[in-house]
mmCIF file of C-alpha atoms in Angstrom:
data_model
loop_
_atom_site.group_PDB
_atom_site.id
_atom_site.type_symbol
_atom_site.label_atom_id
_atom_site.label_comp_id
_atom_site.label_asym_id
_atom_site.label_seq_id
_atom_site.Cartn_x
_atom_site.Cartn_y
_atom_site.Cartn_z
ATOM 1 C CA MET A 228 -36.385 -19.649 3.326
ATOM 2 C CA PRO A 229 -36.174 -16.926 0.376
ATOM 3 C CA ALA A 230 -39.012 -14.963 -1.038
ATOM 4 C CA PRO A 231 -40.596 -17.784 -3.121
ATOM 5 C CA PHE A 232 -39.167 -18.865 -6.764
ATOM 6 C CA GLN A 233 -40.541 -17.123 -9.756
ATOM 7 C CA THR A 234 -38.800 -16.577 -12.321
ATOM 8 C CA PRO A 235 -36.526 -19.228 -13.586
ATOM 9 C CA PRO A 236 -34.327 -18.045 -16.378
ATOM 10 C CA SER A 237 -33.702 -21.324 -18.660
ATOM 11 C CA LYS A 238 -36.114 -23.716 -18.802
ATOM 12 C CA PRO A 239 -35.911 -26.851 -21.056
ATOM 13 C CA ALA A 240 -35.711 -26.288 -25.009
ATOM 14 C CA ASN A 241 -36.909 -29.572 -25.970
ATOM 15 C CA ALA A 242 -40.617 -29.247 -23.921
ATOM 16 C CA SER A 243 -43.277 -27.945 -25.564
ATOM 17 C CA THR A 244 -45.307 -25.171 -23.613
ATOM 18 C CA GLY A 245 -48.203 -27.208 -23.231
ATOM 19 C CA LEU A 246 -46.421 -29.149 -20.880
ATOM 20 C CA LEU A 247 -44.958 -27.198 -19.752
ATOM 21 C CA GLY A 248 -47.506 -25.013 -18.889
ATOM 22 C CA GLU A 249 -49.116 -28.071 -17.334
ATOM 23 C CA GLY A 250 -45.934 -28.775 -14.695
ATOM 24 C CA TYR A 251 -44.220 -25.285 -13.795
ATOM 25 C CA ASN A 252 -46.049 -22.116 -14.227
ATOM 26 C CA THR A 253 -44.879 -18.883 -13.707
ATOM 27 C CA ASP A 254 -45.271 -15.729 -14.009
ATOM 28 C CA ALA A 255 -42.862 -15.334 -17.198
ATOM 29 C CA GLN A 256 -44.470 -18.019 -19.103
ATOM 30 C CA MET A 257 -47.907 -15.991 -17.787
ATOM 31 C CA ALA A 258 -46.862 -12.385 -19.929
ATOM 32 C CA GLN A 259 -45.232 -15.238 -22.688
ATOM 33 C CA THR A 260 -48.938 -16.620 -23.028
ATOM 34 C CA THR A 261 -50.273 -13.416 -23.679
ATOM 35 C CA PRO A 262 -48.440 -11.118 -25.931
ATOM 36 C CA GLY A 263 -49.909 -7.804 -26.098
ATOM 37 C CA GLY A 264 -53.370 -9.192 -24.348
ATOM 38 C CA PRO A 265 -55.023 -8.305 -21.067
ATOM 39 C CA PRO A 266 -52.823 -8.443 -17.894
ATOM 40 C CA GLN A 267 -53.877 -11.552 -16.462
ATOM 41 C CA GLU A 268 -54.916 -11.527 -13.288
ATOM 42 C CA TYR A 269 -51.988 -11.396 -10.439
ATOM 43 C CA ILE A 270 -51.679 -15.719 -8.398
ATOM 44 C CA PRO A 271 -49.176 -15.290 -6.037
ATOM 45 C CA PRO A 272 -47.514 -18.435 -6.091
ATOM 46 C CA GLU A 273 -48.236 -19.771 -2.978
ATOM 47 C CA GLN A 274 -52.322 -19.695 -4.405
ATOM 48 C CA ARG A 275 -51.133 -21.991 -7.493
ATOM 49 C CA ASP A 276 -52.654 -25.105 -7.182
ATOM 50 C CA ASP A 277 -49.868 -26.178 -9.956
ATOM 51 C CA PRO A 278 -46.811 -28.378 -9.044
ATOM 52 C CA ARG A 279 -43.416 -26.204 -7.669
ATOM 53 C CA LEU A 280 -39.749 -26.925 -8.273
ATOM 54 C CA PRO A 281 -38.504 -28.043 -5.601
ATOM 55 C CA ARG A 282 -36.566 -25.859 -3.454
ATOM 56 C CA SER A 283 -33.643 -27.454 -3.723
ATOM 57 C CA VAL A 284 -34.000 -27.060 -7.759
ATOM 58 C CA GLN A 285 -35.365 -23.733 -6.891
ATOM 59 C CA ALA A 286 -32.132 -22.956 -4.909
ATOM 60 C CA ILE A 287 -29.733 -22.992 -7.736
ATOM 61 C CA TYR A 288 -31.169 -19.667 -9.017
ATOM 62 C CA LEU A 289 -31.014 -17.854 -6.253
ATOM 63 C CA LYS A 290 -27.935 -16.487 -4.395
ATOM 64 C CA PRO A 291 -26.207 -19.432 -2.103
ATOM 65 C CA LEU A 292 -27.354 -19.610 1.207
ATOM 66 C CA LYS A 293 -25.227 -19.348 4.861
ATOM 67 C CA ARG A 294 -25.945 -20.522 7.973
ATOM 68 C CA ARG A 295 -25.497 -18.045 10.721
ATOM 69 C CA ALA A 296 -22.133 -17.954 12.748
ATOM 70 C CA GLN A 297 -22.931 -18.430 16.775
ATOM 71 C CA TYR A 298 -19.735 -17.513 18.039
ATOM 72 C CA GLY A 299 -17.600 -16.601 14.516
ATOM 73 C CA VAL A 300 -14.430 -18.545 15.229
ATOM 74 C CA PRO A 301 -12.921 -18.458 12.252
ATOM 75 C CA THR A 302 -11.816 -22.424 11.741
ATOM 76 C CA CYS A 303 -11.245 -22.210 7.960
ATOM 77 C CA ASP A 304 -9.982 -20.307 5.593
ATOM 78 C CA LEU A 305 -10.265 -21.044 1.886
ATOM 79 C CA GLN A 306 -8.420 -19.475 -0.381
ATOM 80 C CA LEU A 307 -9.309 -20.474 -4.146
ATOM 81 C CA ARG A 308 -6.979 -18.666 -6.694
ATOM 82 C CA SER A 309 -7.371 -18.710 -10.829
ATOM 83 C CA TYR A 310 -6.905 -16.428 -13.639
ATOM 84 C CA ASN A 311 -10.373 -16.731 -14.780
ATOM 85 C CA VAL A 312 -12.905 -14.721 -13.369
ATOM 86 C CA ARG A 313 -16.090 -17.170 -14.028
ATOM 87 C CA ASN A 314 -13.715 -19.898 -12.684
ATOM 88 C CA VAL A 315 -13.475 -18.568 -9.529
ATOM 89 C CA GLU A 316 -16.949 -17.821 -8.877
ATOM 90 C CA PHE A 317 -18.304 -20.115 -9.991
ATOM 91 C CA PHE A 318 -16.220 -22.509 -7.983
ATOM 92 C CA ALA A 319 -17.020 -20.008 -4.922
ATOM 93 C CA ASP A 320 -20.844 -20.789 -6.014
ATOM 94 C CA PHE A 321 -20.330 -24.339 -5.668
ATOM 95 C CA ALA A 322 -18.461 -24.189 -1.569
ATOM 96 C CA LEU A 323 -20.717 -22.209 -0.523
ATOM 97 C CA ARG A 324 -23.848 -24.139 -1.120
ATOM 98 C CA ALA A 325 -21.450 -27.311 -0.372
ATOM 99 C CA ALA A 326 -20.650 -25.477 3.438
ATOM 100 C CA TYR A 327 -24.629 -25.035 3.223
ATOM 101 C CA TYR A 328 -26.319 -28.616 2.793
ATOM 102 C CA LEU A 329 -22.602 -29.738 5.795
ATOM 103 C CA HIS A 330 -24.074 -27.088 7.815
ATOM 104 C CA LEU A 331 -20.639 -25.196 8.284
ATOM 105 C CA PRO A 332 -21.535 -21.218 8.772
ATOM 106 C CA ALA A 333 -19.386 -19.311 5.479
ATOM 107 C CA ALA A 334 -18.275 -15.955 5.329
ATOM 108 C CA GLY A 335 -17.404 -14.964 1.916
ATOM 109 C CA PRO A 336 -16.935 -15.118 -0.776
ATOM 110 C CA ILE A 337 -14.678 -12.227 -0.182
ATOM 111 C CA PRO A 338 -12.193 -10.621 -3.051
ATOM 112 C CA LEU A 339 -8.968 -10.585 -2.201
ATOM 113 C CA PRO A 340 -6.444 -8.174 -3.772
ATOM 114 C CA ARG A 341 -5.022 -9.331 -7.415
ATOM 115 C CA ILE A 342 -1.807 -10.370 -7.768
ATOM 116 C CA THR A 343 -0.635 -8.520 -11.688
ATOM 117 C CA GLU A 344 2.552 -10.269 -12.639
ATOM 118 C CA ARG A 345 4.302 -8.796 -15.959
ATOM 119 C CA TRP A 346 6.998 -8.970 -17.985
ATOM 120 C CA THR A 347 8.406 -7.604 -20.025
ATOM 121 C CA VAL A 348 10.759 -9.018 -23.949
ATOM 122 C CA PRO A 349 11.612 -7.407 -26.618
ATOM 123 C CA ARG A 350 9.586 -9.025 -29.935
ATOM 124 C CA SER A 351 12.833 -9.938 -31.754
ATOM 125 C CA ASN A 352 14.932 -13.489 -30.210
ATOM 126 C CA PHE A 353 17.994 -11.378 -30.946
ATOM 127 C CA ILE A 354 18.743 -7.583 -30.365
ATOM 128 C CA PHE A 355 16.200 -4.246 -31.846
ATOM 129 C CA LYS A 356 15.622 -3.611 -27.997
ATOM 130 C CA LYS A 357 13.439 -1.230 -29.133
ATOM 131 C CA SER A 358 10.949 -3.147 -29.808
ATOM 132 C CA GLN A 359 8.827 -4.579 -27.053
ATOM 133 C CA GLU A 360 6.684 -7.055 -25.973
ATOM 134 C CA ASN A 361 3.968 -6.369 -22.509
ATOM 135 C CA PHE A 362 2.897 -9.675 -21.554
ATOM 136 C CA GLU A 363 0.844 -10.044 -17.657
ATOM 137 C CA ARG A 364 -0.690 -12.566 -15.638
ATOM 138 C CA ILE A 365 -3.639 -11.650 -13.252
ATOM 139 C CA THR A 366 -4.543 -14.012 -10.623
ATOM 140 C CA LEU A 367 -7.617 -13.446 -8.982
ATOM 141 C CA ARG A 368 -8.710 -14.858 -5.150
ATOM 142 C CA ARG A 369 -11.423 -15.850 -3.117
ATOM 143 C CA LEU A 370 -11.168 -15.857 0.475
ATOM 144 C CA ILE A 371 -14.395 -17.921 2.196
ATOM 145 C CA GLN A 372 -13.923 -17.812 5.627
ATOM 146 C CA ILE A 373 -15.822 -21.793 7.647
ATOM 147 C CA GLN A 374 -16.752 -19.915 11.488
ATOM 148 C CA ASP A 375 -17.305 -22.095 14.423
ATOM 149 C CA GLY A 376 -17.020 -25.299 11.706
ATOM 150 C CA HIS A 377 -16.906 -28.991 13.972
ATOM 151 C CA SER A 378 -13.023 -29.809 12.543
ATOM 152 C CA GLU A 379 -14.244 -33.215 11.254
ATOM 153 C CA THR A 380 -16.831 -31.837 9.294
ATOM 154 C CA VAL A 381 -14.780 -29.010 7.631
ATOM 155 C CA GLU A 382 -12.480 -31.694 6.344
ATOM 156 C CA ILE A 383 -15.771 -33.786 4.465
ATOM 157 C CA TRP A 384 -16.289 -29.948 3.136
ATOM 158 C CA LEU A 385 -12.778 -29.237 2.252
ATOM 159 C CA ALA A 386 -12.606 -33.232 0.845
ATOM 160 C CA PHE A 387 -15.844 -32.910 -0.728
ATOM 161 C CA LEU A 388 -14.734 -30.013 -2.516
ATOM 162 C CA ARG A 389 -10.996 -31.571 -3.674
ATOM 163 C CA LYS A 390 -12.813 -34.477 -5.170
ATOM 164 C CA HIS A 391 -14.800 -32.002 -7.031
ATOM 165 C CA ALA A 392 -12.167 -29.803 -7.971
ATOM 166 C CA TYR A 393 -12.744 -27.251 -10.620
ATOM 167 C CA TYR A 394 -10.346 -27.130 -14.374
ATOM 168 C CA GLY A 395 -7.814 -23.876 -13.677
ATOM 169 C CA VAL A 396 -9.157 -23.373 -9.459
ATOM 170 C CA GLY A 397 -6.483 -23.681 -7.469
ATOM 171 C CA MET A 398 -7.163 -23.993 -3.777
ATOM 172 C CA LYS A 399 -5.577 -23.370 -0.689
ATOM 173 C CA ALA A 400 -6.888 -24.294 3.080
ATOM 174 C CA ASN A 401 -5.909 -22.756 5.832
ATOM 175 C CA VAL A 402 -7.537 -24.849 9.277
ATOM 176 C CA TRP A 403 -7.211 -24.184 12.851
ATOM 177 C CA GLN A 404 -8.424 -26.942 15.448
ATOM 178 C CA HIS A 405 -9.301 -26.220 18.571
ATOM 179 C CA GLU A 406 -8.222 -28.712 21.433
ATOM 180 C CA LYS A 407 -10.423 -29.650 24.882
ATOM 181 C CA LEU A 408 -8.439 -28.871 28.165
ATOM 182 C CA GLY A 409 -7.253 -32.158 29.498
ATOM 183 C CA ARG A 410 -8.810 -33.555 33.368
ATOM 184 C CA CYS A 411 -8.149 -31.052 36.104
ATOM 185 C CA CYS A 412 -7.012 -32.782 39.468
ATOM 186 C CA ALA A 413 -7.498 -30.289 42.045
ATOM 187 C CA LEU A 414 -4.541 -30.713 43.448
ATOM 188 C CA SER A 415 -2.642 -27.499 43.281
ATOM 189 C CA PRO A 416 -4.050 -24.799 41.040
ATOM 190 C CA MET A 417 -0.728 -24.700 39.032
ATOM 191 C CA VAL A 418 -0.931 -29.152 38.025
ATOM 192 C CA PRO A 419 -3.674 -29.669 36.041
ATOM 193 C CA MET A 420 -2.761 -26.497 33.961
ATOM 194 C CA LEU A 421 0.599 -28.079 33.207
ATOM 195 C CA LYS A 422 -1.401 -31.733 32.751
ATOM 196 C CA SER A 423 -3.606 -30.191 29.945
ATOM 197 C CA ILE A 424 -1.056 -28.432 28.126
ATOM 198 C CA LEU A 425 0.883 -31.305 28.199
ATOM 199 C CA GLY A 426 -2.333 -33.112 26.706
ATOM 200 C CA VAL A 427 -2.639 -30.907 23.930
ATOM 201 C CA GLY A 428 1.151 -31.396 23.308
ATOM 202 C CA LYS A 429 0.474 -35.124 22.852
ATOM 203 C CA THR A 430 -2.369 -35.100 20.946
ATOM 204 C CA MET A 431 -0.708 -33.066 18.305
ATOM 205 C CA ASP A 432 2.320 -34.605 18.599
ATOM 206 C CA VAL A 433 0.034 -37.060 17.055
ATOM 207 C CA SER A 434 -1.597 -35.124 14.920
ATOM 208 C CA LEU A 435 1.364 -34.414 13.799
ATOM 209 C CA GLU A 436 2.349 -38.081 13.203
ATOM 210 C CA ASN A 437 -0.749 -38.874 11.050
ATOM 211 C CA LEU A 438 -0.130 -35.975 8.958
ATOM 212 C CA LYS A 439 3.391 -36.453 8.170
ATOM 213 C CA GLN A 440 1.857 -39.728 6.575
ATOM 214 C CA ALA A 441 -0.657 -38.125 4.664
ATOM 215 C CA MET A 442 1.687 -35.195 3.640
ATOM 216 C CA GLU A 443 4.865 -36.727 2.597
ATOM 217 C CA PRO A 444 4.526 -38.114 -0.594
ATOM 218 C CA LYS A 445 3.314 -34.313 -1.724
ATOM 219 C CA TRP A 446 5.971 -32.609 0.529
ATOM 220 C CA ALA A 447 8.150 -35.183 -2.161
ATOM 221 C CA HIS A 448 7.749 -32.605 -4.773
ATOM 222 C CA PHE A 449 9.599 -30.384 -3.114
ATOM 223 C CA GLY A 450 12.936 -29.378 -2.271
ATOM 224 C CA ARG A 451 13.616 -29.064 1.198
ATOM 225 C CA ARG A 452 16.589 -28.655 3.746
ATOM 226 C CA LYS A 453 17.673 -31.847 5.028
ATOM 227 C CA THR A 454 18.308 -31.148 8.434
ATOM 228 C CA LEU A 455 17.921 -34.356 10.065
ATOM 229 C CA GLU A 456 20.538 -35.953 7.248
ATOM 230 C CA THR A 457 22.264 -33.218 7.603
ATOM 231 C CA SER A 458 23.204 -33.595 11.831
ATOM 232 C CA GLU A 459 22.861 -37.568 11.476
ATOM 233 C CA ARG A 460 25.630 -37.303 8.714
ATOM 234 C CA ALA A 461 27.504 -35.185 11.014
ATOM 235 C CA PHE A 462 27.508 -36.633 13.921
ATOM 236 C CA GLU A 463 28.976 -40.095 11.823
ATOM 237 C CA MET A 464 31.786 -37.339 10.341
ATOM 238 C CA MET A 465 32.964 -36.458 14.149
ATOM 239 C CA LYS A 466 33.193 -40.598 15.287
ATOM 240 C CA SER A 467 34.535 -41.243 11.859
ATOM 241 C CA GLU A 468 38.405 -41.898 12.035
ATOM 242 C CA ALA A 469 39.759 -39.002 10.400
ATOM 243 C CA PHE A 470 38.473 -36.696 12.427
ATOM 244 C CA GLN A 471 39.010 -37.983 15.768
ATOM 245 C CA ARG A 472 42.634 -38.330 15.336
ATOM 246 C CA THR A 473 41.908 -34.270 15.296
ATOM 247 C CA GLY A 474 40.852 -34.184 18.877
ATOM 248 C CA ILE A 475 38.114 -33.860 18.078
ATOM 249 C CA PRO A 476 35.472 -35.394 21.806
ATOM 250 C CA LEU A 477 33.359 -38.781 20.908
ATOM 251 C CA PRO A 478 29.796 -36.294 20.571
ATOM 252 C CA SER A 479 27.094 -37.957 22.756
ATOM 253 C CA SER A 480 24.019 -38.935 21.560
ATOM 254 C CA ALA A 481 22.238 -36.051 21.393
ATOM 255 C CA MET B 209 33.763 -34.958 -15.118
ATOM 256 C CA SER B 210 32.557 -36.902 -17.010
ATOM 257 C CA GLN B 211 33.005 -39.308 -14.251
ATOM 258 C CA PHE B 212 29.813 -38.210 -12.782
ATOM 259 C CA ARG B 213 27.717 -38.228 -15.537
ATOM 260 C CA ALA B 214 24.583 -41.470 -16.130
ATOM 261 C CA LYS B 215 25.411 -43.907 -18.487
ATOM 262 C CA LYS B 216 22.280 -44.219 -20.037
ATOM 263 C CA LEU B 217 20.314 -40.788 -21.168
ATOM 264 C CA ASP B 218 17.976 -39.785 -18.291
ATOM 265 C CA LEU B 219 16.775 -36.456 -19.803
ATOM 266 C CA SER B 220 13.925 -36.579 -21.613
ATOM 267 C CA CYS B 221 13.228 -32.981 -23.617
ATOM 268 C CA PHE B 222 15.710 -30.700 -24.509
ATOM 269 C CA ILE B 223 19.410 -32.372 -25.060
ATOM 270 C CA ASN B 224 22.153 -30.381 -25.537
ATOM 271 C CA VAL B 225 26.124 -31.019 -24.301
ATOM 272 C CA ARG B 226 24.977 -27.978 -21.939
ATOM 273 C CA VAL B 227 21.982 -29.295 -20.580
ATOM 274 C CA LEU B 228 22.673 -33.123 -19.617
ATOM 275 C CA ARG B 229 25.910 -31.046 -18.102
ATOM 276 C CA ASP B 230 23.099 -28.988 -15.919
ATOM 277 C CA HIS B 231 21.424 -32.163 -15.074
ATOM 278 C CA THR B 232 24.640 -33.778 -13.990
ATOM 279 C CA LYS B 233 25.342 -31.573 -11.445
ATOM 280 C CA ARG B 234 21.841 -30.767 -9.768
ATOM 281 C CA LYS B 235 21.939 -34.652 -9.280
ATOM 282 C CA VAL B 236 25.182 -34.642 -7.756
ATOM 283 C CA PHE B 237 24.427 -31.849 -5.613
ATOM 284 C CA GLU B 238 21.521 -33.573 -4.480
ATOM 285 C CA GLN B 239 23.972 -36.567 -3.933
ATOM 286 C CA TYR B 240 26.314 -34.670 -1.584
ATOM 287 C CA GLU B 241 24.315 -32.397 -0.022
ATOM 288 C CA THR B 242 23.939 -33.058 2.973
ATOM 289 C CA GLU B 243 27.801 -34.083 3.349
ATOM 290 C CA ARG B 244 28.592 -30.679 2.254
ATOM 291 C CA GLN B 245 26.388 -29.058 4.700
ATOM 292 C CA ALA B 246 27.910 -31.283 7.752
ATOM 293 C CA LEU B 247 31.251 -30.039 6.693
ATOM 294 C CA ARG B 248 30.312 -26.723 6.959
ATOM 295 C CA TYR B 249 28.216 -26.753 10.235
ATOM 296 C CA ILE B 250 32.130 -28.493 11.937
ATOM 297 C CA ILE B 251 33.424 -25.927 10.104
ATOM 298 C CA ARG B 252 31.357 -23.065 11.355
ATOM 299 C CA ASN B 253 31.298 -24.710 14.958
ATOM 300 C CA THR B 254 33.755 -22.603 17.416
ATOM 301 C CA THR B 255 33.217 -24.905 20.164
ATOM 302 C CA LEU B 256 34.623 -27.802 18.994
ATOM 303 C CA PRO B 257 38.503 -28.079 18.379
ATOM 304 C CA GLY B 258 40.315 -26.049 16.081
ATOM 305 C CA ARG B 259 42.349 -29.345 13.957
ATOM 306 C CA ALA B 260 39.309 -30.820 13.529
ATOM 307 C CA ARG B 261 37.581 -27.341 11.834
ATOM 308 C CA ALA B 262 40.603 -27.163 9.692
ATOM 309 C CA GLN B 263 40.556 -31.062 8.307
ATOM 310 C CA ALA B 264 36.718 -30.139 8.253
ATOM 311 C CA GLN B 265 37.937 -26.747 5.648
ATOM 312 C CA LEU B 266 40.379 -28.929 3.963
ATOM 313 C CA GLN B 267 37.770 -31.841 3.093
ATOM 314 C CA LEU B 268 35.732 -29.439 1.572
ATOM 315 C CA SER B 269 38.181 -27.718 -0.839
ATOM 316 C CA GLN B 270 38.537 -30.761 -1.725
ATOM 317 C CA MET B 271 35.245 -31.814 -2.961
ATOM 318 C CA HIS B 272 34.257 -31.836 -5.965
ATOM 319 C CA CYS B 273 33.364 -28.531 -7.977
ATOM 320 C CA TYR B 274 30.091 -30.495 -8.803
ATOM 321 C CA THR B 275 29.210 -30.302 -5.213
ATOM 322 C CA ARG B 276 28.607 -27.077 -5.402
ATOM 323 C CA SER B 277 25.420 -25.601 -5.647
ATOM 324 C CA THR B 278 26.633 -22.546 -7.377
ATOM 325 C CA GLN B 279 27.711 -24.873 -10.227
ATOM 326 C CA ILE B 280 23.912 -24.721 -11.024
ATOM 327 C CA ASN B 281 21.984 -22.949 -13.507
ATOM 328 C CA ASN B 282 18.874 -22.536 -15.052
ATOM 329 C CA ARG B 283 18.242 -23.607 -19.164
ATOM 330 C CA CYS B 284 15.510 -23.709 -21.144
ATOM 331 C CA ILE B 285 13.389 -25.826 -21.583
ATOM 332 C CA GLU B 286 12.639 -24.956 -24.747
ATOM 333 C CA GLY B 287 16.416 -24.569 -26.700
ATOM 334 C CA GLY B 288 19.088 -25.434 -23.683
ATOM 335 C CA LYS B 289 19.772 -21.268 -23.561
ATOM 336 C CA SER B 290 20.968 -20.296 -20.630
ATOM 337 C CA ARG B 291 20.429 -16.816 -20.679
ATOM 338 C CA GLY B 292 16.853 -14.611 -19.703
ATOM 339 C CA VAL B 293 15.638 -17.440 -18.845
ATOM 340 C CA PHE B 294 12.405 -17.141 -16.446
ATOM 341 C CA LYS B 295 12.234 -18.635 -13.055
ATOM 342 C CA ASP B 296 8.106 -18.877 -13.753
ATOM 343 C CA PHE B 297 8.171 -20.427 -16.813
ATOM 344 C CA ARG B 298 11.820 -22.257 -16.896
ATOM 345 C CA MET B 299 11.438 -20.185 -20.283
ATOM 346 C CA ALA B 300 13.715 -17.519 -22.212
ATOM 347 C CA ARG B 301 12.421 -14.591 -23.295
ATOM 348 C CA TYR B 302 12.108 -15.313 -26.825
ATOM 349 C CA PRO B 303 9.814 -19.011 -26.264
ATOM 350 C CA PHE B 304 8.526 -17.525 -23.946
ATOM 351 C CA ARG B 305 6.956 -14.628 -25.920
ATOM 352 C CA MET B 306 5.917 -17.545 -28.625
ATOM 353 C CA ASN B 307 4.353 -19.934 -26.372
ATOM 354 C CA ALA B 308 2.307 -16.606 -24.433
ATOM 355 C CA LEU B 309 1.063 -14.942 -27.540
ATOM 356 C CA GLU B 310 -0.209 -18.935 -28.596
ATOM 357 C CA GLY B 311 -1.991 -18.898 -24.908
ATOM 358 C CA ASN B 312 -0.056 -21.560 -24.236
ATOM 359 C CA ILE B 313 0.649 -20.033 -20.900
ATOM 360 C CA PRO B 314 -2.257 -20.411 -18.903
ATOM 361 C CA GLY B 315 -2.984 -16.785 -17.413
ATOM 362 C CA VAL B 316 -0.824 -15.456 -19.783
ATOM 363 C CA LYS B 317 -1.757 -12.911 -22.010
ATOM 364 C CA LYS B 318 -0.180 -9.493 -23.947
ATOM 365 C CA ALA B 319 -0.745 -6.860 -21.474
ATOM 366 C CA SER B 320 -2.262 -3.115 -22.202
ATOM 367 C CA TRP B 321 -2.351 -0.663 -19.501
#
């Protein structure tokens, strides 16, 4: 744990000082209650008998805590983007705290280079090119890297962040998964290796199929190349009568 | 040309004839995209007999001009202008300036450096 909490930057406005004095006594308050008077004797927070704030509440006022990665294998790169410094900083802080309480070792927030886009347009709607105006849009980016995270936990973390998405902050995550090699059989040195590779490929295929179902509604918003449909259409065309008369060989179903 | 146009208005933005025409072209291109690509594949496949490839060429050249992607031109969503339209904002330069000054476009502000 960090050093004990001493000065909360803010206190409830409606609470009276007497109540606060009974409840949460702090150094700042002691200094305030005796303005100009002789400085009171300092009592370390451990020896005070009045209740303190819960540790989790104290932690909000401090820098986000981080777990230490044992191996340092990156499993997730989360990029936060915004046009607003406050939003992106706040959300990066939130993401780090969420990662801490999920026992995920996180590195960051690493500030990535800003993306500056500029446009110059004439001030008038017609001619008069001499008088122009400049506009710009600066995208701020922060990177949070999760190391040694279990893929399920990382997914939970990402889902939590998505649930509590902050306005004006975009998120992009690159996720890496590490697959276990298949069971080895001691026939020849090559056979188990091949089997294991095949096993990994199969599980990846299954997860890809699952992903497709989840991603298809999202991808529907983008223009994509219609490679599969095109090949089917070409196959149909070549089988059609008009093309068969030109001596085109009947395509095999491949 | 008008055989492709929708019988009922299927747009809900700034509308004039040119916007409507461009919208129709987009829909037609999407509809015939695979067919064009399939024909192009047959034309370029050197393993196929020459007659078949020539046939495909003929078919491709006889397709309607609305099925070409080059017919599509981005237009301003505010006034339907075709020139000086920013791809990022789908707006012509003047509406862009007005909106940017009003603060309607996220993140865009007056630059000074």
